[in-house]
């Protein structure tokens, strides 16, 4: 099984340590991982703004970089959702179909494909609240959704439960959007920041020390809000916890 | 913390003719009124929680939604047939049925009916279609006195504001705001903001109008083709009073409100109020099948753009809407922004997909007032794919050249940058250059609005890419 690793553009530039944790975790689990050098972005900023034509070349580049792999794995539910559900700006060749079908978010890959049972190296004796990225939650079905009548399940929680010492706390609004929303956070800055501030207050009230998510983009926004508000909360990507990097 | 009593209620979006509504500007003003914003968010979130509780009491909730959606889809596929069936049956019941192709025609029909009866006063219950057609303004120009009988709608009428929500039209107002409006317009006691007192003032001042009105008007939540009946759901009983007290009852209703049979009504009645307010049923669910004794009943079936939407495959599912407002209650953007910030009859997620259909240029900013989080789609009792339609509207706007210049320029630049690994790498080189480029590049905006209320992420020493190049270069078969 050969896996192509995609590192989202914002993570490459701003949070390389999450990419490193992801790569090392996959290697530790015996996965043959390759990071194609010519990768850039998944095209989401353009597509979500309605500019599908402008995203076509980026989508084509992504397919060129990744079509030779059995699986494409990325530490981002949001980018996975983009590849799987929105790669429509280009001709749907066999390569494109292959890439769309075989792209997995890290949580899904560990949970559904590798079915990892244990992370013996990981310890995290802290109170944590899980943050669900909306695309991962409602697009990829990382977890059950509070609006729907369905039994509780949570793939990120299933994985984190295998980490020693971890303690979960619940948010009042467990799956309310934090207001990041990609370019929304910039173009609609006022509402975005307010949503982020409310999210941070909910997190603070929960008694959490750490907020863990499968998406760094939401966390970047929340962390920016928390720091500005002077709220002492830590934010970490699930890859860092599962790889035991923050023990 | 600002006291609710002292904080002025923020007004809605500024409307400048056909110019694009600046939703964000109005939303920012609403957020700045922090006490109002907090109250608004909490009130609507409470409705969402009550809705969730009701949902969990119905084991077959998701099946019920599927069924409702299928009934609506079927009805829309045979819309003309069911409307004709309704007309036949309603006419046989002694109801006068009228057809209006747009708002103007609908208003004219209603004017003509009122003139024929020499009616000068009209009591009306809440109707979003009435708002859509600017009916009140039209009739007032005609010299007809129109009194809203729904409490929230009456507050909004007296304050010269539009409803901010399809179910709870004055939800953005505090009781102090209401007390101020009533003090000015209904001669209520100064500073008395007791809710029972305020409701009583409204009731006492509205009842004489109802008793003496020449005509009554209601909207319609559902039309039943099989029986030719109009179903109206309210919590105040005001629709029943408006319909039954005056000798003339006029119903104005959108053509998409039709359902085939009585048995289907049960499905929607179970979903409507649970989704809207988290109550099992509305206090009054009234079934108007014909005119009262010695009275007259008219039903105006209004198209006003609905046929056009019906022909559009992408946006057709919007016609399934039963106006419960659940999408507004759950929408995190709506709860922060206030309904009046949208500057359109329909606000929130349903407004984002309906409004640009009425006027694409004017409402071109609305589909961007969403994070595409998808919660709206999940609460919708008739399973409208709201967030997918919001997404689709953005593409339509881009194709129609309705994106703002800054969005167009940034997206074109980003598209080119991300398509070229070499250019992209140059843009995010490590070291000093990253500090110079990153904030601008990563937040996609020269104005750098990111940093206004949030700290900008610190820039790491090196990118993942360069770390990998250093540490894995030997292992890697580089594709260069």
XYZ file of C-alpha atoms in Angstrom:
727
model
C 0.000 0.000 0.000
C 1.573 3.265 -1.112
C 0.229 6.444 0.441
C 0.628 9.966 -0.882
C 0.753 12.580 1.858
C -0.902 15.923 1.201
C -0.043 18.791 3.509
C -2.543 21.673 3.157
C -1.069 25.020 2.136
C -1.795 26.806 5.429
C -0.292 23.914 7.385
C 2.802 23.816 5.213
C 3.403 27.489 5.852
C 2.102 28.029 9.373
C 1.964 24.736 11.233
C 4.641 22.437 9.827
C 4.809 20.565 13.137
C 1.350 19.085 12.477
C 2.543 17.820 9.103
C 5.611 16.316 10.776
C 3.496 14.564 13.424
C 1.244 13.174 10.683
C 4.136 11.863 8.630
C 5.871 10.290 11.637
C 2.662 8.742 12.918
C 1.950 7.110 9.571
C 5.511 5.815 9.331
C 5.322 4.501 12.868
C 2.212 2.566 11.861
C 4.181 0.978 9.050
C 2.688 2.933 6.178
C 4.789 3.556 3.078
C 4.368 7.341 2.798
C 5.534 9.657 0.054
C 5.263 13.429 0.009
C 5.063 14.558 -3.635
C 7.134 17.690 -3.964
C 5.041 19.604 -6.453
C 1.925 19.841 -4.301
C 0.300 23.172 -3.481
C -3.362 23.381 -2.429
C -6.657 21.500 -2.777
C -8.416 24.418 -4.472
C -10.916 25.056 -1.725
C -10.498 28.862 -1.446
C -11.500 29.317 -5.073
C -14.267 26.698 -5.185
C -15.937 27.919 -2.009
C -15.982 31.426 -3.433
C -17.796 30.190 -6.547
C -14.712 30.461 -8.759
C -14.713 26.881 -10.018
C -12.982 27.821 -13.272
C -10.130 29.386 -11.317
C -9.775 26.161 -9.293
C -9.492 23.863 -12.310
C -5.719 24.094 -12.774
C -5.127 23.518 -9.050
C -7.376 20.443 -9.105
C -5.549 19.133 -12.188
C -2.185 19.609 -10.469
C -3.456 17.758 -7.401
C -4.550 14.807 -9.538
C -1.227 14.799 -11.391
C 0.646 14.664 -8.086
C -1.464 12.004 -6.424
C -3.095 9.694 -8.973
C -0.301 7.103 -8.712
C -0.973 6.356 -5.032
C -3.287 3.728 -3.568
C -4.432 6.189 -0.935
C -4.072 9.926 -0.516
C -4.026 10.962 3.141
C -4.141 14.447 4.629
C -4.460 15.816 8.157
C -7.459 17.940 7.186
C -11.146 17.017 6.982
C -11.925 20.188 5.140
C -9.471 19.605 2.276
C -10.564 15.958 2.074
C -14.148 17.129 1.673
C -13.028 19.421 -1.135
C -11.258 16.637 -3.047
C -13.983 14.060 -2.481
C -17.047 16.207 -3.075
C -16.038 19.246 -5.090
C -13.404 18.249 -7.659
C -15.856 19.020 -10.445
C -14.078 21.735 -12.392
C -12.037 19.226 -14.440
C -12.931 16.325 -16.733
C -13.805 13.306 -14.642
C -11.104 10.985 -16.007
C -10.219 7.648 -14.390
C -7.344 9.368 -12.571
C -9.651 12.022 -11.156
C -12.169 9.402 -10.046
C -9.387 7.353 -8.464
C -8.099 10.354 -6.523
C -11.579 11.391 -5.357
C -12.426 7.888 -4.192
C -9.165 7.219 -2.413
C -8.542 10.474 -0.595
C -8.930 10.145 3.159
C -8.640 12.438 6.067
C -6.116 11.223 8.677
C -8.837 10.328 11.188
C -10.777 8.275 8.637
C -7.615 6.597 7.436
C -6.565 5.544 10.931
C -10.100 4.635 11.983
C -11.657 3.062 8.890
C -8.737 1.814 6.779
C -5.899 0.962 9.162
C -8.304 0.309 12.063
C -5.603 1.216 14.560
C -6.307 -0.351 17.937
C -3.653 1.241 20.089
C -1.202 4.118 20.319
C 1.129 2.716 22.989
C 3.563 5.608 22.696
C 0.927 8.288 23.339
C 0.118 9.788 26.743
C -1.873 12.940 27.319
C -2.960 13.552 30.921
C -5.159 16.572 30.203
C -8.770 17.647 30.013
C -9.681 17.987 26.365
C -12.682 19.069 24.325
C -12.980 17.932 20.725
C -13.636 20.510 18.031
C -15.363 19.183 14.931
C -14.654 20.951 11.693
C -18.020 21.340 9.910
C -16.815 19.788 6.646
C -15.375 16.822 8.521
C -18.492 16.467 10.660
C -21.260 16.951 8.125
C -19.349 16.259 4.912
C -17.201 13.271 5.925
C -19.317 12.134 8.891
C -16.509 12.111 11.455
C -19.176 11.982 14.154
C -22.892 12.025 14.795
C -24.524 15.419 14.385
C -26.567 17.103 17.082
C -29.291 18.120 14.623
C -30.009 14.591 13.489
C -31.766 11.778 15.251
C -28.930 9.286 15.230
C -26.926 7.318 17.752
C -23.782 8.913 19.086
C -20.529 8.084 17.392
C -17.239 9.915 17.030
C -14.232 8.696 15.104
C -11.845 11.274 16.585
C -13.013 10.359 20.078
C -12.624 6.649 19.381
C -9.013 7.292 18.450
C -8.265 9.666 21.307
C -9.726 7.233 23.837
C -6.770 4.997 23.068
C -4.390 7.651 24.412
C -3.399 7.153 28.043
C -4.504 9.694 30.605
C -6.789 11.726 28.395
C -9.990 13.079 29.936
C -12.877 14.459 27.875
C -15.075 17.413 28.701
C -18.185 18.473 26.793
C -19.042 21.784 25.185
C -22.470 23.366 25.543
C -22.740 23.660 21.765
C -20.637 20.662 20.722
C -20.867 21.072 16.980
C -21.629 24.728 16.389
C -19.448 26.233 13.681
C -16.537 28.324 15.024
C -16.796 30.836 12.193
C -13.582 30.057 10.342
C -15.209 28.966 7.085
C -12.111 29.488 4.909
C -12.323 32.816 3.107
C -15.386 33.614 5.254
C -12.953 34.399 8.080
C -11.514 37.203 5.970
C -14.373 38.482 3.823
C -16.926 38.397 6.668
C -14.461 39.203 9.410
C -16.884 40.740 11.926
C -19.272 37.790 12.138
C -16.427 35.280 11.899
C -14.581 36.792 14.857
C -17.767 36.953 16.940
C -18.456 33.273 16.277
C -14.867 32.459 17.195
C -15.087 34.436 20.432
C -18.322 32.674 21.415
C -16.701 29.329 20.667
C -13.714 30.202 22.862
C -16.038 31.184 25.726
C -17.872 27.859 25.427
C -14.532 26.053 25.484
C -13.396 27.994 28.527
C -16.619 27.231 30.423
C -16.179 23.513 29.697
C -13.053 23.381 31.822
C -10.933 22.061 28.960
C -7.187 22.607 28.975
C -6.760 21.572 25.371
C -8.958 21.778 22.300
C -8.199 18.943 19.895
C -9.314 18.886 16.295
C -8.653 17.050 13.069
C -8.434 20.429 11.325
C -5.781 23.042 11.991
C -7.618 25.755 10.092
C -10.440 26.047 12.638
C -7.887 25.885 15.437
C -5.788 28.670 13.931
C -8.853 30.912 13.985
C -9.889 29.884 17.512
C -6.360 30.261 18.822
C -6.141 33.711 17.304
C -9.390 34.661 19.062
C -8.357 33.121 22.398
C -4.988 34.872 22.394
C -6.548 38.232 21.624
C -9.135 37.661 24.363
C -6.445 36.657 26.838
C -7.998 33.231 27.395
C -5.589 30.539 28.446
C -6.473 27.539 26.270
C -4.216 25.297 24.251
C -5.031 24.094 20.753
C -3.607 20.974 19.156
C -4.129 18.791 16.116
C -5.145 15.190 16.716
C -2.016 13.979 14.882
C 0.174 15.590 17.539
C -1.690 13.805 20.339
C -1.837 10.418 18.627
C 1.868 10.577 17.853
C 2.596 11.467 21.457
C 4.355 14.711 20.509
C 2.768 16.830 23.235
C 2.935 14.313 26.095
C -21.507 45.173 30.044
C -24.118 47.433 28.521
C -27.526 47.264 30.153
C -30.285 45.974 27.906
C -32.429 48.897 28.978
C -29.954 51.471 27.724
C -28.836 49.912 24.482
C -30.638 51.165 21.395
C -31.990 48.482 19.116
C -29.780 48.277 16.022
C -31.584 48.919 12.759
C -31.324 46.665 9.725
C -29.393 46.847 6.476
C -29.427 50.120 4.599
C -31.382 49.680 1.398
C -30.193 51.778 -1.514
C -32.433 50.962 -4.456
C -31.026 48.130 -6.492
C -27.506 48.360 -5.063
C -26.116 45.186 -3.449
C -27.189 44.940 0.203
C -24.212 45.170 2.545
C -25.261 42.456 4.985
C -21.962 42.461 6.800
C -22.113 46.153 7.623
C -25.522 45.694 9.249
C -24.384 42.497 10.981
C -21.407 44.341 12.467
C -23.736 46.982 13.884
C -25.914 44.249 15.371
C -22.875 42.573 16.947
C -21.736 45.929 18.323
C -25.052 46.126 20.215
C -23.691 43.376 22.424
C -26.634 43.012 24.806
C -29.089 42.672 21.927
C -26.840 40.287 20.068
C -26.374 38.061 23.097
C -30.100 37.979 23.836
C -30.868 37.197 20.172
C -28.359 34.359 20.013
C -29.608 32.848 23.264
C -33.312 33.083 22.354
C -32.826 31.355 19.049
C -30.419 28.785 20.427
C -33.066 27.944 23.036
C -35.526 27.297 20.198
C -32.965 25.066 18.540
C -32.535 23.124 21.807
C -36.296 22.750 22.227
C -36.491 21.545 18.650
C -33.802 18.937 19.356
C -35.696 17.743 22.420
C -38.893 17.319 20.385
C -36.986 15.518 17.647
C -35.657 12.998 20.159
C -39.216 12.236 21.256
C -40.162 11.058 17.754
C -38.351 7.817 16.911
C -39.309 8.082 13.248
C -38.131 11.705 12.917
C -35.704 11.130 10.043
C -38.263 8.969 8.198
C -40.802 11.741 8.688
C -38.415 14.219 7.076
C -37.857 11.843 4.161
C -41.576 11.450 3.725
C -42.227 15.202 3.855
C -39.504 15.783 1.306
C -40.906 13.110 -1.012
C -44.438 14.474 -0.762
C -43.169 17.945 -1.636
C -41.040 16.653 -4.521
C -43.983 14.774 -5.931
C -46.294 17.740 -5.541
C -43.838 20.049 -7.289
C -43.557 17.595 -10.179
C -47.326 17.738 -10.667
C -47.868 21.256 -9.376
C -50.232 22.444 -12.108
C -52.462 19.383 -11.705
C -52.788 19.784 -7.957
C -53.433 23.513 -8.213
C -56.228 22.888 -10.674
C -57.659 20.202 -8.404
C -57.556 22.701 -5.549
C -59.290 25.338 -7.641
C -62.069 22.924 -8.645
C -62.703 21.795 -5.081
C -62.432 25.234 -3.513
C -64.797 26.690 -6.099
C -67.268 23.895 -5.404
C -67.046 24.874 -1.716
C -68.090 28.408 -2.607
C -64.609 29.977 -2.514
C -63.535 32.487 -5.173
C -60.127 31.442 -6.506
C -57.821 33.965 -8.199
C -54.471 33.510 -9.915
C -51.724 36.124 -9.704
C -48.543 35.892 -11.742
C -46.620 38.387 -9.604
C -46.763 40.696 -6.588
C -48.320 43.541 -8.533
C -51.107 41.397 -9.907
C -51.762 39.898 -6.474
C -51.978 43.333 -4.870
C -54.317 44.539 -7.621
C -56.632 41.560 -7.220
C -56.847 42.207 -3.475
C -57.433 45.927 -4.034
C -60.242 45.139 -6.437
C -61.947 42.719 -4.042
C -61.770 45.314 -1.259
C -63.151 48.032 -3.568
C -66.058 45.826 -4.617
C -66.983 45.496 -0.946
C -66.246 49.111 -0.176
C -63.867 47.813 2.505
C -61.736 50.482 4.191
C -60.254 48.520 7.089
C -58.475 45.200 6.906
C -57.209 43.058 9.770
C -54.535 40.625 8.722
C -52.567 37.829 10.301
C -48.909 37.299 9.529
C -48.083 36.370 5.961
C -44.576 36.238 4.534
C -46.108 36.352 1.075
C -47.742 39.642 2.048
C -44.275 40.938 2.957
C -42.871 39.568 -0.293
C -45.509 41.508 -2.261
C -45.322 44.695 -0.124
C -49.071 44.275 0.224
C -49.512 46.547 3.233
C -47.801 49.471 1.568
C -49.869 48.926 -1.567
C -53.184 48.862 0.300
C -52.277 51.854 2.441
C -51.638 53.846 -0.740
C -55.107 52.753 -1.790
C -56.522 54.293 1.374
C -57.164 51.001 3.185
C -56.216 50.891 6.869
C -54.323 47.667 7.545
C -53.842 46.287 11.067
C -51.520 43.389 11.798
C -53.028 41.048 14.381
C -49.991 38.878 15.157
C -48.198 40.326 18.182
C -44.705 40.290 16.699
C -45.864 41.523 13.333
C -47.872 44.320 14.983
C -44.773 45.440 16.890
C -42.856 45.534 13.630
C -45.651 47.398 11.858
C -45.796 50.039 14.594
C -42.008 50.407 14.497
C -41.932 50.645 10.678
C -39.638 47.645 10.446
C -39.838 44.432 8.442
C -40.114 41.109 10.263
C -36.647 39.838 11.142
C -37.622 36.153 11.243
C -40.357 34.155 9.477
C -41.850 32.777 12.703
C -40.823 35.238 15.411
C -40.812 38.577 13.571
C -39.697 40.747 16.503
C -37.198 38.319 18.021
C -34.406 40.902 17.675
C -36.214 43.289 20.040
C -35.973 43.254 23.815
C -39.099 43.814 25.853
C -37.761 47.272 26.627
C -37.606 47.984 22.905
C -41.223 46.843 22.627
C -42.224 48.948 25.613
C -40.697 52.004 23.921
C -42.574 51.300 20.679
C -45.892 50.830 22.507
C -45.327 53.910 24.607
C -44.902 55.965 21.463
C -47.663 54.390 19.385
C -50.219 52.808 21.712
C -50.044 55.190 24.627
C -48.683 52.456 26.919
C -47.305 53.244 30.386
C -43.819 54.700 30.196
C -41.145 52.231 31.194
C -43.500 49.333 31.860
C -41.769 46.409 30.192
C -43.739 43.605 31.781
C -44.463 41.127 29.005
C -48.011 40.379 30.156
C -48.788 44.064 30.323
C -47.368 44.642 26.836
C -49.267 41.709 25.323
C -52.435 43.005 26.978
C -51.901 46.494 25.528
C -51.559 45.020 22.069
C -54.637 42.845 22.539
C -56.798 45.657 23.897
C -55.818 48.007 21.105
C -56.150 45.467 18.315
C -59.466 43.837 19.293
C -61.639 46.867 18.342
C -60.127 46.823 14.872
C -60.899 43.121 14.528
C -64.493 43.611 15.696
C -65.139 46.460 13.291
C -63.011 45.484 10.289
C -64.561 45.356 6.844
C -62.323 42.524 5.769
C -59.931 39.949 7.196
C -56.871 38.444 5.628
C -54.690 35.449 6.357
C -51.879 33.662 4.671
C -51.910 29.918 4.294
C -49.483 27.324 5.607
C -50.928 24.562 3.454
C -53.477 24.163 0.679
C -55.101 20.757 0.437
C -55.906 19.923 -3.188
C -58.242 17.065 -2.320
C -60.610 19.226 -0.258
C -59.936 22.736 -1.534
C -59.112 23.844 1.996
C -56.668 26.370 3.391
C -54.792 25.460 6.581
C -53.459 28.207 8.838
C -51.252 27.549 11.875
C -50.824 30.194 14.570
C -50.099 30.384 18.265
C -52.208 33.421 19.045
C -55.521 32.587 17.406
C -55.301 35.868 15.586
C -55.729 34.287 12.175
C -59.020 32.751 13.289
C -60.270 36.090 14.510
C -59.115 37.843 11.338
C -60.748 35.208 9.160
C -64.002 34.717 11.037
C -65.016 38.068 12.437
C -65.320 40.254 9.307
C -67.702 39.120 6.560
C -64.954 38.981 3.947
C -61.962 36.601 4.221
C -59.115 36.935 1.741
C -56.311 34.384 1.678
C -53.080 35.088 -0.122
C -50.810 32.110 -0.589
C -47.846 30.981 -2.684
C -48.571 28.238 -5.181
C -45.889 26.008 -3.658
C -47.884 25.604 -0.441
C -50.117 22.962 -1.956
C -50.174 19.334 -0.805
C -52.243 16.572 -2.397
C -54.363 15.051 0.372
C -55.537 15.380 3.947
C -53.417 12.411 4.973
C -50.312 14.341 3.918
C -51.267 17.243 6.119
C -50.583 15.122 9.201
C -46.953 14.693 8.175
C -46.373 18.427 7.895
C -48.315 19.347 11.006
C -46.112 16.990 13.002
C -42.975 18.605 11.612
C -43.876 22.294 11.433
C -44.078 23.493 15.007
C -41.547 21.024 16.345
C -39.025 22.410 13.874
C -40.036 26.019 14.389
C -40.466 26.547 18.103
C -39.878 23.129 19.600
C -43.532 22.759 20.538
C -45.438 19.630 19.459
C -48.066 21.607 17.588
C -49.201 25.188 17.094
C -51.914 26.353 19.492
C -54.335 26.828 16.606
C -54.341 24.743 13.458
C -57.331 25.988 11.516
C -58.858 24.503 8.454
C -60.791 26.953 6.276
C -62.821 25.091 3.753
C -65.344 27.705 2.672
C -66.832 31.113 3.491
C -68.568 31.635 6.783
C -72.352 31.933 6.729
C -73.380 35.034 4.740
C -69.740 35.770 4.122
C -67.324 35.570 1.227
C -63.973 33.833 0.936
C -61.329 34.522 -1.686
C -58.061 32.687 -2.254
C -55.340 34.376 -4.285
C -52.791 31.885 -5.606
C -49.562 33.774 -6.176
C -46.672 32.749 -8.411
C -44.258 35.694 -8.090
C -41.182 33.913 -9.449
C -42.048 30.442 -8.254
C -42.578 28.982 -11.744
C -39.177 30.263 -12.764
C -37.610 28.541 -9.756
C -39.567 25.389 -10.512
C -37.909 25.223 -13.921
C -34.422 25.536 -12.421
C -33.162 22.120 -11.394
C -30.588 23.430 -8.926
C -32.802 25.844 -7.031
C -36.133 24.046 -7.359
C -35.832 22.305 -3.921
C -36.165 25.752 -2.295
C -39.863 25.526 -3.180
C -40.304 22.746 -0.618
C -39.913 25.286 2.207
C -42.726 25.326 4.775
C -41.427 28.508 6.472
C -40.677 26.993 9.867
C -37.548 29.078 10.391
C -35.535 26.165 11.831
C -32.652 27.004 9.503
C -32.545 30.525 10.926
C -32.565 29.315 14.519
C -29.665 26.958 13.977
C -27.646 29.258 11.719
C -24.665 30.615 13.680
C -24.367 33.542 11.275
C -28.046 34.480 11.582
C -27.922 34.329 15.373
C -25.011 36.784 15.424
C -26.194 39.052 12.611
C -29.898 39.545 13.298
C -32.482 38.935 10.585
C -32.780 42.556 9.493
C -29.121 42.603 8.420
C -30.027 40.570 5.333
C -32.114 43.408 3.926
C -34.520 40.928 2.350
C -37.949 39.476 3.150
C -36.428 36.063 3.814
C -33.319 36.041 5.995
C -30.976 33.325 7.189
C -30.128 30.237 5.133
C -33.490 30.113 3.336
C -33.088 33.821 2.547
C -29.632 33.227 1.094
C -31.085 30.859 -1.488
C -34.442 32.546 -2.170
C -33.443 36.217 -2.260
C -30.964 36.135 -5.175
C -33.724 34.446 -7.180
C -35.815 37.601 -6.835
C -32.973 40.016 -7.548
C -29.539 38.570 -8.179
C -27.643 41.860 -8.190
C -29.253 43.313 -5.084
C -28.785 40.151 -3.027
C -25.464 39.043 -4.462
C -23.660 39.297 -1.123
C -26.093 37.091 0.786
C -24.828 33.661 -0.344
C -21.488 34.633 1.193
C -23.021 35.213 4.626
C -22.489 31.550 5.456
C -19.631 29.293 6.490
C -21.221 26.392 4.569
C -21.325 24.475 7.853
C -24.448 22.572 6.793
C -26.383 22.678 10.060
C -29.341 24.287 8.245
C -29.656 21.326 5.899
C -29.819 18.964 8.877
C -32.620 20.766 10.688
C -34.763 21.354 7.613
C -37.948 19.299 8.087
C -38.430 18.923 4.331
C -34.755 18.232 3.646
C -33.907 21.230 1.481
C -30.198 20.990 0.632
C -29.695 24.531 1.896
C -25.907 24.650 2.173
C -25.481 23.009 -1.210
C -27.709 25.649 -2.764
C -25.758 28.411 -1.021
C -22.632 26.874 -2.552
C -24.353 26.664 -5.957
C -25.445 30.307 -5.760
C -21.815 31.363 -5.376
C -20.936 29.600 -8.613
C -23.944 31.161 -10.340
C -22.916 34.608 -9.083
C -19.363 34.100 -10.343
C -20.659 33.065 -13.758
C -23.008 36.072 -13.849
C -20.125 38.443 -13.028
C -21.713 39.297 -9.705
C -18.651 38.748 -7.510
C -17.060 41.806 -5.969
C -13.910 43.019 -7.670
C -11.718 42.048 -4.705
C -13.038 38.470 -4.668
C -12.508 38.122 -8.406
C -8.962 39.473 -8.348
C -7.901 37.441 -5.316
C -9.374 34.191 -6.632
C -7.811 34.646 -10.056
C -4.411 35.291 -8.463
C -4.733 32.373 -6.071
C -5.844 30.081 -8.888
C -2.705 30.913 -10.844
C -0.444 30.666 -7.808
C -1.707 27.269 -6.678
C -1.483 25.895 -10.211
C 2.254 26.569 -10.325
C 4.418 24.792 -7.731
C 7.365 27.060 -8.588
C 5.443 30.306 -8.099
C 3.790 28.923 -4.986
C 7.133 27.946 -3.466
C 8.573 31.365 -4.209
C 5.604 32.952 -2.475
C 6.131 31.054 0.755
C 9.914 30.837 0.893
C 11.212 30.278 4.374
C 13.039 32.733 6.557
C 12.659 36.474 6.443
C 10.673 36.376 3.289
C 7.986 34.297 4.918
C 7.369 36.988 7.496
C 6.931 39.462 4.717
C 4.683 37.331 2.555
C 2.808 35.079 4.890
C 0.216 37.254 6.566
C -0.765 38.693 3.209
C -0.665 35.471 1.329
C -2.247 33.235 3.916
C -5.207 35.425 4.680
C -5.900 36.128 1.016
C -6.471 39.797 1.603
C -4.399 42.912 1.262
C -6.383 44.663 3.950
C -5.451 41.895 6.348
C -8.730 41.867 8.179
C -7.646 38.708 9.979
C -5.635 40.585 12.552
C -8.293 43.088 13.565
C -9.862 40.875 16.224
C -7.628 37.787 16.140
C -3.934 37.280 16.677
C -2.076 36.400 13.513
C -0.452 32.956 13.680
C 3.257 33.127 14.406
C 5.452 32.197 11.485
C 7.535 29.057 11.942
C 11.231 28.915 11.078
C 10.635 26.687 8.111
C 7.797 25.234 6.110
C 6.906 21.551 6.171
C 8.174 21.433 2.625
C 11.676 22.621 3.452
C 11.815 20.488 6.610
C 10.947 17.472 4.502
C 13.493 18.409 1.853
C 16.212 18.580 4.494
C 15.292 15.448 6.414
C 13.961 13.141 3.743
C 15.749 14.259 0.604
C 17.987 11.200 0.479
C 15.083 8.778 0.795
C 12.919 10.566 -1.694
C 12.648 10.089 -5.425
C 12.091 13.718 -6.189
C 9.730 14.478 -9.036
C 11.592 17.358 -10.534
